Coordinates of C-alpha atoms in Angstrom, one line a residue:
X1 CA 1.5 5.8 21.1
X2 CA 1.7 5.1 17.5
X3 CA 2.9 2.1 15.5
X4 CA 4.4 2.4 12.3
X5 CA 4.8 -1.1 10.0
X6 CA 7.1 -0.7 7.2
X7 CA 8.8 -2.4 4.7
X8 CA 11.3 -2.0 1.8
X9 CA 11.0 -4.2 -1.3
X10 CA 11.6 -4.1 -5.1
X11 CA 9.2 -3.5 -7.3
X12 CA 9.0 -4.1 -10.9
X13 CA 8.0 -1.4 -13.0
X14 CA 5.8 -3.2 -16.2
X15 CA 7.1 -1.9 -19.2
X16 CA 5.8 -3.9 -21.5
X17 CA 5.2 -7.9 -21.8
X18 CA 8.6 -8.8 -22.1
X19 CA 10.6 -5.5 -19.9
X20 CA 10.8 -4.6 -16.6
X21 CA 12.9 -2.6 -14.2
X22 CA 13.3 -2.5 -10.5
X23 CA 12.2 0.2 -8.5
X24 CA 12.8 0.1 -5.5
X25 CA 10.2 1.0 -3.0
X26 CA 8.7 1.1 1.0
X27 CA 5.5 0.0 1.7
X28 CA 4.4 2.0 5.3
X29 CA 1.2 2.0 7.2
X30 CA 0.9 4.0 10.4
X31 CA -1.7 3.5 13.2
X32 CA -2.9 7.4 13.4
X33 CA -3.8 6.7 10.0
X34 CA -5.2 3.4 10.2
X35 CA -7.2 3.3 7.0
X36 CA -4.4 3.7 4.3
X37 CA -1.1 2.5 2.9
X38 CA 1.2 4.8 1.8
X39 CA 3.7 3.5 -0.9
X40 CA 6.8 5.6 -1.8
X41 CA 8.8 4.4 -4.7
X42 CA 12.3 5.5 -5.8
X43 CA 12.9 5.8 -1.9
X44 CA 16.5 6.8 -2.6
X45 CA 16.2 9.4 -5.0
X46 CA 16.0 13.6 -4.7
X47 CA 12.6 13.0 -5.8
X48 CA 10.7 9.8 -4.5
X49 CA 7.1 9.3 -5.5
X50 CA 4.4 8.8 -2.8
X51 CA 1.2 7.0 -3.2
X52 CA -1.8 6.6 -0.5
X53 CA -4.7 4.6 -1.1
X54 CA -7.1 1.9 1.4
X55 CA -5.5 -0.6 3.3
X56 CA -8.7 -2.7 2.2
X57 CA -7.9 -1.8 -1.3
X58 CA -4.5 -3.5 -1.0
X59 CA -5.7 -6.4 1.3
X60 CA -8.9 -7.6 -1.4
X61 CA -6.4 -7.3 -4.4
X62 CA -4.0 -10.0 -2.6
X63 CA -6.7 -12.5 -4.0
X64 CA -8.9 -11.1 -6.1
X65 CA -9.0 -8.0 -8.4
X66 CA -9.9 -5.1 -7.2
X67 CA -10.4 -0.9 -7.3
X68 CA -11.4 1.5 -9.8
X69 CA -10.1 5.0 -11.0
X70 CA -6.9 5.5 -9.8
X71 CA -6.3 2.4 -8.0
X72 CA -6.6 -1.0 -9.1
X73 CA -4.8 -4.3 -7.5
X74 CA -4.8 -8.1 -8.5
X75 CA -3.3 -11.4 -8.0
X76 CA -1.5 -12.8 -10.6
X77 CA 1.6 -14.9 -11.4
X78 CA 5.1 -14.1 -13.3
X79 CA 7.8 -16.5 -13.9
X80 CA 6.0 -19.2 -11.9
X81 CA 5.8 -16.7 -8.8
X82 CA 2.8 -15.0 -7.2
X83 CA 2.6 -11.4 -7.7
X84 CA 0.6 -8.5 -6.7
X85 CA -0.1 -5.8 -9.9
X86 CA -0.9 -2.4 -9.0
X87 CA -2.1 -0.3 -11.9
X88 CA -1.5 3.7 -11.1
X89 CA -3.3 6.6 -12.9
X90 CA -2.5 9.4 -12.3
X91 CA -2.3 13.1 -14.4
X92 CA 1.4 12.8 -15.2
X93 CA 0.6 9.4 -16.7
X94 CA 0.2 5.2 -15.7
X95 CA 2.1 3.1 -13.8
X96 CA 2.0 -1.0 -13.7
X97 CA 4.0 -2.0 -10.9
X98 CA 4.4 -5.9 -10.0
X99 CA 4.9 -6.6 -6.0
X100 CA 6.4 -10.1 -4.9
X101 CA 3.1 -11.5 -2.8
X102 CA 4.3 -13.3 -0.3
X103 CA 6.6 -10.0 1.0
X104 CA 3.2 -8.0 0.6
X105 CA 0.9 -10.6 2.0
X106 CA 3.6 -10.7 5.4
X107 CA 3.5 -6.7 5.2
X108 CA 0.0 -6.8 5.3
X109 CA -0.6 -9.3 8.1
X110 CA 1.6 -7.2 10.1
X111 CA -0.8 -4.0 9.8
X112 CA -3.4 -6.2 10.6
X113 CA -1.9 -6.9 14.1
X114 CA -1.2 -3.8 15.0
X115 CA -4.6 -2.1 13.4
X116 CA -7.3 -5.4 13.3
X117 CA -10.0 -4.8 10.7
X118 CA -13.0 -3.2 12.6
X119 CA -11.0 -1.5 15.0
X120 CA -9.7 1.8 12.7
X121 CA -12.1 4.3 14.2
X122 CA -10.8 3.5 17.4
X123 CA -7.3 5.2 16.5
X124 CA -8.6 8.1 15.3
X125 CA -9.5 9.3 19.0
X126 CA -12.8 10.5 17.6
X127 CA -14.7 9.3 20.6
X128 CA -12.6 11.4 22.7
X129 CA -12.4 14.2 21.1
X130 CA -17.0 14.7 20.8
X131 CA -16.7 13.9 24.3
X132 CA -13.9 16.9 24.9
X133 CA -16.1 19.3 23.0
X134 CA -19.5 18.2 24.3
X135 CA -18.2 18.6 28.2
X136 CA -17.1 22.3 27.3

């Protein structure tokens, strides 16, 4: 059996220093793919946008910066409130998308429980699987 952890939130889409705009978005993590979150923003729309990247990725940038390339997550603080930033790169351009931390931090601990750190490999029936092929 698999689990599946979601969670729909709005993001704010970092314009510049003074504008923003919500998207709104669903963060979703699924035990058969226990090392990655996937992120899908505009969930509503014909054409929603999905993004996969490390669950470790997204846990270290809670409280500290983190990622390189494509990918990079920090802590920080708007309006008095703690924030998650997520910087995208991608071909068809950048994204800086602002994530309330508490909602991801809850998010997050819920993952955990279901997957704990460590414990990943073990839901990929990889142990199984060798020991199908090697009895054949």
């Amino acid at each position: 059996m698999h689990i599946v952890v979601e969670r729909e939130l709005e993001l704010r889409l970092i314009l510049s220093p003074e504008r923003s705009v919500p998207v709104p978005a669903r963060l979703g993590y699924r035990s058969d793919d226990p090392y990655a979150v996937h992120i899908t923003f505009h969930v509503d729309s014909a054409f929603p946008v999905h993004w996969t990247f490390a669950r470790d990725l997204l846990i270290e940038g809670v409280f500290r910066p983190c990622g390189q390339g494509d990918v990079r997550v920090w802590p920080s603080k708007a309006d008095g409130r703690s924030v998650v930033l997520m910087a995208l790169t991608s071909p068809d351009g950048d994204a800086l998308l602002e994530a309330p931390a508490a909602q991801v931090s809850a998010w997050l601990e819920r993952t955990l429980l279901a997957v704990p750190p460590g414990s990943e490999g073990g839901q990929l029936g990889l142990d199984d699987g060798l020991a199908e092929l090697l009895a054949q």
